[in-house]
Amino acid sequence: MTKRLADLEKRQRALETQPAASNANPVNAMAADLPYKAAVKARPPENDDLCWHGVCVYGNIDMGLSYENHGAPLSPLAVGPLDYLVSKNSNGSYFGAGPNQLSSSFIGLRGKQEIADNLYAVFNLQTIFDPASGSNSNGVGSVFQNTGLALTQQNALSDSSKAGQMFNNAAYFGISSPTYGTLTMGRQSTLSSDLVTNYDALGGSNAWSVLTYQGANGGGGDTEDRIFDNSFEYRLNVGPVRLAVETQLRNGGNSGTGNAFEGDVGFDYMGFSMDFTGGKIYDAVSAAPLSAAQVTTVNASPSVPCSLGCVAATVSDNTMFQVAAKYVYGPFKFFAGYEHIDFANPNNPLAPGAFLAGGYNVGVPNNTNFTTDRILQTFWVGARYSVRPDLDLALAYYHENQNSFIIGNGSNPTGTCSNVSSAGCSGSLDAVSFVVDYRFAKHFDAYAGIMWSQVQNGLANGFLLANGLPGATGNKASAYDPGVGLRYQF
């Protein structure tokens, strides 16, 4: 007892020698020292989602400035409105507006309503647009806009599954159950598109992701098949395993795309995720502008309908397989993926006048381009690092390789070349990208990025920079595209 009294007297003397307390409210000081007190006093977080009874309006606007050392004039219609990736018509330099660089601008309406115990009705409507022009994205329209023009006269173009429809990115509904899975019907992205978006360090970036800009990787070989019309999709989660199947039914006997089927198996475990996707797509179409000679041919055939416009089309039956993985380790995320696509001549050739998405027509179909199957292989790796909760760095590398194959026009009759003389020669594409993304406010972020891309040999055939411009020589074409921008999300 004596020792305890001595300790108390010592503590009392120490307190008496301390400076006098300030006039600050002691309750406030205590609250600052005790986390649970501060939490009670803190203002609750605000939910400013634009929702009413489970129905929400949401969107994204992405706009900035871009420079291409080799590009083409800005397109008011294309989803990727500039030659962010080196392209056939890449020519002189460009500096100006850079829409949809880090992501595509869109506005949507989605909903989820409980209709029975643990059973929900769901829907989603979404439109992608160009914030520089205000136009709905229309890839096939950007192709048609360059009809009959030489490469040196074209503006930027990119074939796409978005073809000016009212809801060009999504228009589906369905039912969902935590136990029995989700069934959706309508217009929706393919399983292959979901994979390349989810497993790409720069997924969704038109300016700095090869997989997003090209679209063909997400479309099983052709970008017009990155979104399916008349489709049915079923997803089911069983513990850490997820399963999905999707099918598109043909619009009619003379239309692209035909029937299509895809399936996916994936899992998550301890920060590691992996997915395997495979599919078969019939009468896949890759659109290109009609040449001046082809315009004359179409105009001389009044039986060929061109309601909104006609384009040239390479038609194929595609078989696709993908595998991809990502791993989260603290502030780091690592990504890798591989895709194998086999292009073969179609079993159901399309005739002139075949219907395409958005109301366009095939003026001149090519049903015999792949006398020998073309094999396109794509490999990618990337990483993201969260320097702070509001600051991310991303780095990605992409590589494509095609075999030497015999094509129907006879420009590569032996199928054994490895130069730029034919699109059927073996060739490759390489690209490296780096992006900084700073979220300085709840709904705003600022970003800067750059991509260097190069094609060579068969994949550079027909490129102005490789063999089209006066004085151009060699078997390569390359470009880079630094850009900055702001993004608003709601």
mmCIF file with all atom_site columns, C-alpha atoms in Angstrom, residues 160-351:
data_model
loop_
_atom_site.group_PDB
_atom_site.id
_atom_site.type_symbol
_atom_site.label_atom_id
_atom_site.label_alt_id
_atom_site.label_comp_id
_atom_site.label_asym_id
_atom_site.label_entity_id
_atom_site.label_seq_id
_atom_site.pdbx_PDB_ins_code
_atom_site.Cartn_x
_atom_site.Cartn_y
_atom_site.Cartn_z
_atom_site.occupancy
_atom_site.B_iso_or_equiv
_atom_site.pdbx_formal_charge
_atom_site.auth_seq_id
_atom_site.auth_comp_id
_atom_site.auth_asym_id
_atom_site.auth_atom_id
_atom_site.pdbx_PDB_model_num
ATOM 1   C CA . SER A 1 160 ? -16.542 -1.533  -84.987  1.00 0.00 ? 160 SER A CA 1
ATOM 2   C CA . SER A 1 161 ? -19.539 -3.315  -83.529  1.00 0.00 ? 161 SER A CA 1
ATOM 3   C CA . LYS A 1 162 ? -20.830 0.159   -82.643  1.00 0.00 ? 162 LYS A CA 1
ATOM 4   C CA . ALA A 1 163 ? -22.555 1.257   -85.846  1.00 0.00 ? 163 ALA A CA 1
ATOM 5   C CA . GLY A 1 164 ? -24.637 4.265   -84.868  1.00 0.00 ? 164 GLY A CA 1
ATOM 6   C CA . GLN A 1 165 ? -27.451 2.339   -83.153  1.00 0.00 ? 165 GLN A CA 1
ATOM 7   C CA . MET A 1 166 ? -29.474 4.135   -80.471  1.00 0.00 ? 166 MET A CA 1
ATOM 8   C CA . PHE A 1 167 ? -27.953 1.805   -77.861  1.00 0.00 ? 167 PHE A CA 1
ATOM 9   C CA . ASN A 1 168 ? -24.747 0.879   -79.625  1.00 0.00 ? 168 ASN A CA 1
ATOM 10  C CA . ASN A 1 169 ? -22.975 -0.751  -76.672  1.00 0.00 ? 169 ASN A CA 1
ATOM 11  C CA . ALA A 1 170 ? -25.663 -2.549  -74.677  1.00 0.00 ? 170 ALA A CA 1
ATOM 12  C CA . ALA A 1 171 ? -29.397 -3.183  -74.765  1.00 0.00 ? 171 ALA A CA 1
ATOM 13  C CA . TYR A 1 172 ? -30.296 -6.270  -72.760  1.00 0.00 ? 172 TYR A CA 1
ATOM 14  C CA . PHE A 1 173 ? -32.521 -7.503  -69.938  1.00 0.00 ? 173 PHE A CA 1
ATOM 15  C CA . GLY A 1 174 ? -32.837 -10.672 -67.916  1.00 0.00 ? 174 GLY A CA 1
ATOM 16  C CA . ILE A 1 175 ? -33.229 -12.310 -64.528  1.00 0.00 ? 175 ILE A CA 1
ATOM 17  C CA . SER A 1 176 ? -30.582 -12.880 -61.867  1.00 0.00 ? 176 SER A CA 1
ATOM 18  C CA . SER A 1 177 ? -30.332 -15.121 -58.808  1.00 0.00 ? 177 SER A CA 1
ATOM 19  C CA . PRO A 1 178 ? -27.381 -15.428 -56.384  1.00 0.00 ? 178 PRO A CA 1
ATOM 20  C CA . THR A 1 179 ? -28.000 -19.185 -56.372  1.00 0.00 ? 179 THR A CA 1
ATOM 21  C CA . TYR A 1 180 ? -29.012 -20.057 -59.923  1.00 0.00 ? 180 TYR A CA 1
ATOM 22  C CA . GLY A 1 181 ? -27.042 -17.476 -61.930  1.00 0.00 ? 181 GLY A CA 1
ATOM 23  C CA . THR A 1 182 ? -27.961 -14.769 -64.432  1.00 0.00 ? 182 THR A CA 1
ATOM 24  C CA . LEU A 1 183 ? -29.668 -15.087 -67.820  1.00 0.00 ? 183 LEU A CA 1
ATOM 25  C CA . THR A 1 184 ? -29.650 -12.027 -70.109  1.00 0.00 ? 184 THR A CA 1
ATOM 26  C CA . MET A 1 185 ? -30.977 -11.481 -73.620  1.00 0.00 ? 185 MET A CA 1
ATOM 27  C CA . GLY A 1 186 ? -30.492 -8.791  -76.286  1.00 0.00 ? 186 GLY A CA 1
ATOM 28  C CA . ARG A 1 187 ? -27.436 -6.831  -77.392  1.00 0.00 ? 187 ARG A CA 1
ATOM 29  C CA . GLN A 1 188 ? -24.448 -7.435  -75.119  1.00 0.00 ? 188 GLN A CA 1
ATOM 30  C CA . SER A 1 189 ? -20.677 -7.752  -75.121  1.00 0.00 ? 189 SER A CA 1
ATOM 31  C CA . THR A 1 190 ? -19.098 -11.110 -75.917  1.00 0.00 ? 190 THR A CA 1
ATOM 32  C CA . LEU A 1 191 ? -17.289 -13.278 -73.386  1.00 0.00 ? 191 LEU A CA 1
ATOM 33  C CA . SER A 1 192 ? -14.078 -12.777 -75.392  1.00 0.00 ? 192 SER A CA 1
ATOM 34  C CA . SER A 1 193 ? -14.511 -8.995  -75.111  1.00 0.00 ? 193 SER A CA 1
ATOM 35  C CA . ASP A 1 194 ? -15.006 -9.234  -71.352  1.00 0.00 ? 194 ASP A CA 1
ATOM 36  C CA . LEU A 1 195 ? -11.801 -11.259 -71.028  1.00 0.00 ? 195 LEU A CA 1
ATOM 37  C CA . VAL A 1 196 ? -9.520  -8.857  -72.900  1.00 0.00 ? 196 VAL A CA 1
ATOM 38  C CA . THR A 1 197 ? -11.004 -5.911  -70.960  1.00 0.00 ? 197 THR A CA 1
ATOM 39  C CA . ASN A 1 198 ? -10.680 -7.496  -67.519  1.00 0.00 ? 198 ASN A CA 1
ATOM 40  C CA . TYR A 1 199 ? -7.173  -8.894  -68.067  1.00 0.00 ? 199 TYR A CA 1
ATOM 41  C CA . ASP A 1 200 ? -5.527  -5.904  -69.753  1.00 0.00 ? 200 ASP A CA 1
ATOM 42  C CA . ALA A 1 201 ? -3.595  -3.407  -67.610  1.00 0.00 ? 201 ALA A CA 1
ATOM 43  C CA . LEU A 1 202 ? -5.047  -0.668  -69.846  1.00 0.00 ? 202 LEU A CA 1
ATOM 44  C CA . GLY A 1 203 ? -8.380  -2.323  -70.638  1.00 0.00 ? 203 GLY A CA 1
ATOM 45  C CA . GLY A 1 204 ? -10.839 0.143   -72.170  1.00 0.00 ? 204 GLY A CA 1
ATOM 46  C CA . SER A 1 205 ? -8.227  2.633   -73.393  1.00 0.00 ? 205 SER A CA 1
ATOM 47  C CA . ASN A 1 206 ? -8.609  3.451   -77.093  1.00 0.00 ? 206 ASN A CA 1
ATOM 48  C CA . ALA A 1 207 ? -5.353  5.419   -77.250  1.00 0.00 ? 207 ALA A CA 1
ATOM 49  C CA . TRP A 1 208 ? -2.998  3.111   -75.362  1.00 0.00 ? 208 TRP A CA 1
ATOM 50  C CA . SER A 1 209 ? -4.390  -0.439  -75.473  1.00 0.00 ? 209 SER A CA 1
ATOM 51  C CA . VAL A 1 210 ? -3.947  -2.466  -78.654  1.00 0.00 ? 210 VAL A CA 1
ATOM 52  C CA . LEU A 1 211 ? -6.680  -4.870  -77.521  1.00 0.00 ? 211 LEU A CA 1
ATOM 53  C CA . THR A 1 212 ? -9.233  -2.078  -77.096  1.00 0.00 ? 212 THR A CA 1
ATOM 54  C CA . TYR A 1 213 ? -8.341  -0.007  -80.169  1.00 0.00 ? 213 TYR A CA 1
ATOM 55  C CA . GLN A 1 214 ? -8.318  -2.931  -82.588  1.00 0.00 ? 214 GLN A CA 1
ATOM 56  C CA . GLY A 1 215 ? -11.377 -4.615  -81.165  1.00 0.00 ? 215 GLY A CA 1
ATOM 57  C CA . ALA A 1 216 ? -10.680 -7.741  -83.209  1.00 0.00 ? 216 ALA A CA 1
ATOM 58  C CA . ASN A 1 217 ? -9.106  -9.484  -80.210  1.00 0.00 ? 217 ASN A CA 1
ATOM 59  C CA . GLY A 1 218 ? -12.316 -9.054  -78.240  1.00 0.00 ? 218 GLY A CA 1
ATOM 60  C CA . GLY A 1 219 ? -14.428 -10.050 -81.250  1.00 0.00 ? 219 GLY A CA 1
ATOM 61  C CA . GLY A 1 220 ? -12.870 -13.432 -81.927  1.00 0.00 ? 220 GLY A CA 1
ATOM 62  C CA . GLY A 1 221 ? -10.986 -12.063 -84.946  1.00 0.00 ? 221 GLY A CA 1
ATOM 63  C CA . ASP A 1 222 ? -13.234 -9.235  -86.200  1.00 0.00 ? 222 ASP A CA 1
ATOM 64  C CA . THR A 1 223 ? -14.212 -6.145  -84.254  1.00 0.00 ? 223 THR A CA 1
ATOM 65  C CA . GLU A 1 224 ? -17.795 -6.196  -85.574  1.00 0.00 ? 224 GLU A CA 1
ATOM 66  C CA . ASP A 1 225 ? -18.301 -9.282  -83.379  1.00 0.00 ? 225 ASP A CA 1
ATOM 67  C CA . ARG A 1 226 ? -17.200 -7.724  -80.110  1.00 0.00 ? 226 ARG A CA 1
ATOM 68  C CA . ILE A 1 227 ? -20.900 -7.213  -79.319  1.00 0.00 ? 227 ILE A CA 1
ATOM 69  C CA . PHE A 1 228 ? -23.572 -9.766  -80.228  1.00 0.00 ? 228 PHE A CA 1
ATOM 70  C CA . ASP A 1 229 ? -27.111 -8.931  -81.363  1.00 0.00 ? 229 ASP A CA 1
ATOM 71  C CA . ASN A 1 230 ? -29.953 -11.413 -80.831  1.00 0.00 ? 230 ASN A CA 1
ATOM 72  C CA . SER A 1 231 ? -27.852 -12.980 -78.094  1.00 0.00 ? 231 SER A CA 1
ATOM 73  C CA . PHE A 1 232 ? -28.458 -15.085 -74.990  1.00 0.00 ? 232 PHE A CA 1
ATOM 74  C CA . GLU A 1 233 ? -25.932 -15.272 -72.143  1.00 0.00 ? 233 GLU A CA 1
ATOM 75  C CA . TYR A 1 234 ? -25.960 -17.370 -68.966  1.00 0.00 ? 234 TYR A CA 1
ATOM 76  C CA . ARG A 1 235 ? -23.510 -16.918 -66.060  1.00 0.00 ? 235 ARG A CA 1
ATOM 77  C CA . LEU A 1 236 ? -23.172 -19.000 -62.900  1.00 0.00 ? 236 LEU A CA 1
ATOM 78  C CA . ASN A 1 237 ? -20.802 -18.753 -59.930  1.00 0.00 ? 237 ASN A CA 1
ATOM 79  C CA . VAL A 1 238 ? -20.054 -21.906 -57.911  1.00 0.00 ? 238 VAL A CA 1
ATOM 80  C CA . GLY A 1 239 ? -17.811 -20.922 -55.026  1.00 0.00 ? 239 GLY A CA 1
ATOM 81  C CA . PRO A 1 240 ? -14.598 -19.508 -56.525  1.00 0.00 ? 240 PRO A CA 1
ATOM 82  C CA . VAL A 1 241 ? -15.427 -20.930 -59.981  1.00 0.00 ? 241 VAL A CA 1
ATOM 83  C CA . ARG A 1 242 ? -17.419 -19.042 -62.637  1.00 0.00 ? 242 ARG A CA 1
ATOM 84  C CA . LEU A 1 243 ? -19.007 -20.487 -65.756  1.00 0.00 ? 243 LEU A CA 1
ATOM 85  C CA . ALA A 1 244 ? -20.565 -18.690 -68.738  1.00 0.00 ? 244 ALA A CA 1
ATOM 86  C CA . VAL A 1 245 ? -21.977 -19.480 -72.178  1.00 0.00 ? 245 VAL A CA 1
ATOM 87  C CA . GLU A 1 246 ? -23.224 -17.101 -74.869  1.00 0.00 ? 246 GLU A CA 1
ATOM 88  C CA . THR A 1 247 ? -24.751 -17.475 -78.314  1.00 0.00 ? 247 THR A CA 1
ATOM 89  C CA . GLN A 1 248 ? -25.823 -15.166 -81.122  1.00 0.00 ? 248 GLN A CA 1
ATOM 90  C CA . LEU A 1 249 ? -28.503 -16.207 -83.600  1.00 0.00 ? 249 LEU A CA 1
ATOM 91  C CA . ARG A 1 250 ? -28.214 -15.192 -87.256  1.00 0.00 ? 250 ARG A CA 1
ATOM 92  C CA . ASN A 1 251 ? -30.255 -12.168 -88.405  1.00 0.00 ? 251 ASN A CA 1
ATOM 93  C CA . GLY A 1 252 ? -31.093 -13.856 -91.711  1.00 0.00 ? 252 GLY A CA 1
ATOM 94  C CA . GLY A 1 253 ? -29.681 -15.908 -94.573  1.00 0.00 ? 253 GLY A CA 1
ATOM 95  C CA . ASN A 1 254 ? -27.534 -13.121 -96.048  1.00 0.00 ? 254 ASN A CA 1
ATOM 96  C CA . SER A 1 255 ? -26.204 -11.165 -93.084  1.00 0.00 ? 255 SER A CA 1
ATOM 97  C CA . GLY A 1 256 ? -23.091 -10.837 -91.029  1.00 0.00 ? 256 GLY A CA 1
ATOM 98  C CA . THR A 1 257 ? -22.438 -11.944 -88.373  1.00 0.00 ? 257 THR A CA 1
ATOM 99  C CA . GLY A 1 258 ? -23.970 -15.429 -88.583  1.00 0.00 ? 258 GLY A CA 1
ATOM 100 C CA . ASN A 1 259 ? -24.446 -17.834 -85.699  1.00 0.00 ? 259 ASN A CA 1
ATOM 101 C CA . ALA A 1 260 ? -21.831 -17.557 -82.961  1.00 0.00 ? 260 ALA A CA 1
ATOM 102 C CA . PHE A 1 261 ? -21.027 -19.517 -79.795  1.00 0.00 ? 261 PHE A CA 1
ATOM 103 C CA . GLU A 1 262 ? -18.673 -18.761 -76.885  1.00 0.00 ? 262 GLU A CA 1
ATOM 104 C CA . GLY A 1 263 ? -17.946 -20.339 -73.508  1.00 0.00 ? 263 GLY A CA 1
ATOM 105 C CA . ASP A 1 264 ? -15.852 -19.350 -70.482  1.00 0.00 ? 264 ASP A CA 1
ATOM 106 C CA . VAL A 1 265 ? -14.470 -21.042 -67.354  1.00 0.00 ? 265 VAL A CA 1
ATOM 107 C CA . GLY A 1 266 ? -12.660 -19.032 -64.674  1.00 0.00 ? 266 GLY A CA 1
ATOM 108 C CA . PHE A 1 267 ? -11.749 -18.927 -60.991  1.00 0.00 ? 267 PHE A CA 1
ATOM 109 C CA . ASP A 1 268 ? -10.400 -16.675 -58.226  1.00 0.00 ? 268 ASP A CA 1
ATOM 110 C CA . TYR A 1 269 ? -8.003  -17.779 -55.478  1.00 0.00 ? 269 TYR A CA 1
ATOM 111 C CA . MET A 1 270 ? -5.963  -15.725 -53.005  1.00 0.00 ? 270 MET A CA 1
ATOM 112 C CA . GLY A 1 271 ? -5.601  -12.648 -55.228  1.00 0.00 ? 271 GLY A CA 1
ATOM 113 C CA . PHE A 1 272 ? -5.089  -14.749 -58.363  1.00 0.00 ? 272 PHE A CA 1
ATOM 114 C CA . SER A 1 273 ? -7.687  -14.845 -61.172  1.00 0.00 ? 273 SER A CA 1
ATOM 115 C CA . MET A 1 274 ? -7.703  -16.846 -64.397  1.00 0.00 ? 274 MET A CA 1
ATOM 116 C CA . ASP A 1 275 ? -10.125 -17.375 -67.298  1.00 0.00 ? 275 ASP A CA 1
ATOM 117 C CA . PHE A 1 276 ? -10.284 -19.633 -70.367  1.00 0.00 ? 276 PHE A CA 1
ATOM 118 C CA . THR A 1 277 ? -12.561 -18.627 -73.276  1.00 0.00 ? 277 THR A CA 1
ATOM 119 C CA . GLY A 1 278 ? -13.256 -20.361 -76.575  1.00 0.00 ? 278 GLY A CA 1
ATOM 120 C CA . GLY A 1 279 ? -15.655 -19.740 -79.426  1.00 0.00 ? 279 GLY A CA 1
ATOM 121 C CA . LYS A 1 280 ? -16.763 -20.230 -83.022  1.00 0.00 ? 280 LYS A CA 1
ATOM 122 C CA . ILE A 1 281 ? -18.079 -17.339 -85.142  1.00 0.00 ? 281 ILE A CA 1
ATOM 123 C CA . TYR A 1 282 ? -19.616 -17.859 -88.584  1.00 0.00 ? 282 TYR A CA 1
ATOM 124 C CA . ASP A 1 283 ? -19.666 -15.230 -91.340  1.00 0.00 ? 283 ASP A CA 1
ATOM 125 C CA . ALA A 1 284 ? -17.535 -12.787 -89.365  1.00 0.00 ? 284 ALA A CA 1
ATOM 126 C CA . VAL A 1 285 ? -17.039 -9.542  -91.289  1.00 0.00 ? 285 VAL A CA 1
ATOM 127 C CA . SER A 1 286 ? -14.129 -7.103  -91.457  1.00 0.00 ? 286 SER A CA 1
ATOM 128 C CA . ALA A 1 287 ? -15.238 -3.921  -93.256  1.00 0.00 ? 287 ALA A CA 1
ATOM 129 C CA . ALA A 1 288 ? -13.063 -1.585  -95.345  1.00 0.00 ? 288 ALA A CA 1
ATOM 130 C CA . PRO A 1 289 ? -13.806 1.421   -97.574  1.00 0.00 ? 289 PRO A CA 1
ATOM 131 C CA . LEU A 1 290 ? -14.721 0.659   -101.184 1.00 0.00 ? 290 LEU A CA 1
ATOM 132 C CA . SER A 1 291 ? -11.998 1.624   -103.634 1.00 0.00 ? 291 SER A CA 1
ATOM 133 C CA . ALA A 1 292 ? -12.853 3.943   -106.516 1.00 0.00 ? 292 ALA A CA 1
ATOM 134 C CA . ALA A 1 293 ? -13.075 0.935   -108.844 1.00 0.00 ? 293 ALA A CA 1
ATOM 135 C CA . GLN A 1 294 ? -15.374 -0.900  -106.426 1.00 0.00 ? 294 GLN A CA 1
ATOM 136 C CA . VAL A 1 295 ? -17.658 2.135   -106.184 1.00 0.00 ? 295 VAL A CA 1
ATOM 137 C CA . THR A 1 296 ? -18.081 1.984   -109.958 1.00 0.00 ? 296 THR A CA 1
ATOM 138 C CA . THR A 1 297 ? -18.898 -1.743  -109.741 1.00 0.00 ? 297 THR A CA 1
ATOM 139 C CA . VAL A 1 298 ? -21.523 -1.224  -107.023 1.00 0.00 ? 298 VAL A CA 1
ATOM 140 C CA . ASN A 1 299 ? -23.109 1.733   -108.833 1.00 0.00 ? 299 ASN A CA 1
ATOM 141 C CA . ALA A 1 300 ? -23.431 -0.433  -111.942 1.00 0.00 ? 300 ALA A CA 1
ATOM 142 C CA . SER A 1 301 ? -25.380 -3.052  -109.956 1.00 0.00 ? 301 SER A CA 1
ATOM 143 C CA . PRO A 1 302 ? -28.751 -1.529  -109.014 1.00 0.00 ? 302 PRO A CA 1
ATOM 144 C CA . SER A 1 303 ? -29.810 -4.836  -107.476 1.00 0.00 ? 303 SER A CA 1
ATOM 145 C CA . VAL A 1 304 ? -27.290 -4.300  -104.627 1.00 0.00 ? 304 VAL A CA 1
ATOM 146 C CA . PRO A 1 305 ? -29.053 -2.339  -101.845 1.00 0.00 ? 305 PRO A CA 1
ATOM 147 C CA . CYS A 1 306 ? -27.085 0.386   -100.086 1.00 0.00 ? 306 CYS A CA 1
ATOM 148 C CA . SER A 1 307 ? -29.703 1.820   -97.716  1.00 0.00 ? 307 SER A CA 1
ATOM 149 C CA . LEU A 1 308 ? -27.229 3.746   -95.540  1.00 0.00 ? 308 LEU A CA 1
ATOM 150 C CA . GLY A 1 309 ? -24.114 2.872   -97.506  1.00 0.00 ? 309 GLY A CA 1
ATOM 151 C CA . CYS A 1 310 ? -22.062 -0.007  -98.865  1.00 0.00 ? 310 CYS A CA 1
ATOM 152 C CA . VAL A 1 311 ? -18.614 -1.138  -97.737  1.00 0.00 ? 311 VAL A CA 1
ATOM 153 C CA . ALA A 1 312 ? -16.147 -3.802  -98.790  1.00 0.00 ? 312 ALA A CA 1
ATOM 154 C CA . ALA A 1 313 ? -16.034 -6.873  -96.563  1.00 0.00 ? 313 ALA A CA 1
ATOM 155 C CA . THR A 1 314 ? -13.692 -9.784  -95.924  1.00 0.00 ? 314 THR A CA 1
ATOM 156 C CA . VAL A 1 315 ? -15.803 -12.703 -94.692  1.00 0.00 ? 315 VAL A CA 1
ATOM 157 C CA . SER A 1 316 ? -14.517 -15.633 -92.629  1.00 0.00 ? 316 SER A CA 1
ATOM 158 C CA . ASP A 1 317 ? -15.425 -18.375 -90.176  1.00 0.00 ? 317 ASP A CA 1
ATOM 159 C CA . ASN A 1 318 ? -13.304 -17.856 -87.055  1.00 0.00 ? 318 ASN A CA 1
ATOM 160 C CA . THR A 1 319 ? -12.259 -20.240 -84.286  1.00 0.00 ? 319 THR A CA 1
ATOM 161 C CA . MET A 1 320 ? -10.886 -18.568 -81.157  1.00 0.00 ? 320 MET A CA 1
ATOM 162 C CA . PHE A 1 321 ? -9.219  -19.548 -77.872  1.00 0.00 ? 321 PHE A CA 1
ATOM 163 C CA . GLN A 1 322 ? -8.053  -17.241 -75.061  1.00 0.00 ? 322 GLN A CA 1
ATOM 164 C CA . VAL A 1 323 ? -6.378  -17.684 -71.689  1.00 0.00 ? 323 VAL A CA 1
ATOM 165 C CA . ALA A 1 324 ? -5.536  -14.838 -69.312  1.00 0.00 ? 324 ALA A CA 1
ATOM 166 C CA . ALA A 1 325 ? -4.561  -14.279 -65.688  1.00 0.00 ? 325 ALA A CA 1
ATOM 167 C CA . LYS A 1 326 ? -3.989  -11.496 -63.187  1.00 0.00 ? 326 LYS A CA 1
ATOM 168 C CA . TYR A 1 327 ? -2.520  -11.348 -59.699  1.00 0.00 ? 327 TYR A CA 1
ATOM 169 C CA . VAL A 1 328 ? -2.972  -8.707  -57.007  1.00 0.00 ? 328 VAL A CA 1
ATOM 170 C CA . TYR A 1 329 ? -0.088  -8.213  -54.566  1.00 0.00 ? 329 TYR A CA 1
ATOM 171 C CA . GLY A 1 330 ? -0.479  -5.216  -52.280  1.00 0.00 ? 330 GLY A CA 1
ATOM 172 C CA . PRO A 1 331 ? -0.462  -2.073  -54.439  1.00 0.00 ? 331 PRO A CA 1
ATOM 173 C CA . PHE A 1 332 ? 0.575   -4.073  -57.537  1.00 0.00 ? 332 PHE A CA 1
ATOM 174 C CA . LYS A 1 333 ? -1.598  -5.781  -60.155  1.00 0.00 ? 333 LYS A CA 1
ATOM 175 C CA . PHE A 1 334 ? 0.001   -8.004  -62.794  1.00 0.00 ? 334 PHE A CA 1
ATOM 176 C CA . PHE A 1 335 ? -1.715  -9.062  -66.050  1.00 0.00 ? 335 PHE A CA 1
ATOM 177 C CA . ALA A 1 336 ? -0.951  -11.532 -68.845  1.00 0.00 ? 336 ALA A CA 1
ATOM 178 C CA . GLY A 1 337 ? -2.896  -13.134 -71.670  1.00 0.00 ? 337 GLY A CA 1
ATOM 179 C CA . TYR A 1 338 ? -2.720  -15.145 -74.889  1.00 0.00 ? 338 TYR A CA 1
ATOM 180 C CA . GLU A 1 339 ? -5.144  -15.503 -77.806  1.00 0.00 ? 339 GLU A CA 1
ATOM 181 C CA . HIS A 1 340 ? -5.163  -17.851 -80.840  1.00 0.00 ? 340 HIS A CA 1
ATOM 182 C CA . ILE A 1 341 ? -7.498  -17.107 -83.775  1.00 0.00 ? 341 ILE A CA 1
ATOM 183 C CA . ASP A 1 342 ? -7.958  -19.249 -86.905  1.00 0.00 ? 342 ASP A CA 1
ATOM 184 C CA . PHE A 1 343 ? -9.494  -17.499 -89.956  1.00 0.00 ? 343 PHE A CA 1
ATOM 185 C CA . ALA A 1 344 ? -11.008 -19.774 -92.638  1.00 0.00 ? 344 ALA A CA 1
ATOM 186 C CA . ASN A 1 345 ? -13.152 -19.173 -95.711  1.00 0.00 ? 345 ASN A CA 1
ATOM 187 C CA . PRO A 1 346 ? -16.872 -19.125 -94.792  1.00 0.00 ? 346 PRO A CA 1
ATOM 188 C CA . ASN A 1 347 ? -19.078 -22.167 -95.235  1.00 0.00 ? 347 ASN A CA 1
ATOM 189 C CA . ASN A 1 348 ? -21.947 -19.787 -95.984  1.00 0.00 ? 348 ASN A CA 1
ATOM 190 C CA . PRO A 1 349 ? -20.573 -17.126 -98.387  1.00 0.00 ? 349 PRO A CA 1
ATOM 191 C CA . LEU A 1 350 ? -22.236 -13.709 -98.255  1.00 0.00 ? 350 LEU A CA 1
ATOM 192 C CA . ALA A 1 351 ? -23.661 -12.200 -101.423 1.00 0.00 ? 351 ALA A CA 1
#
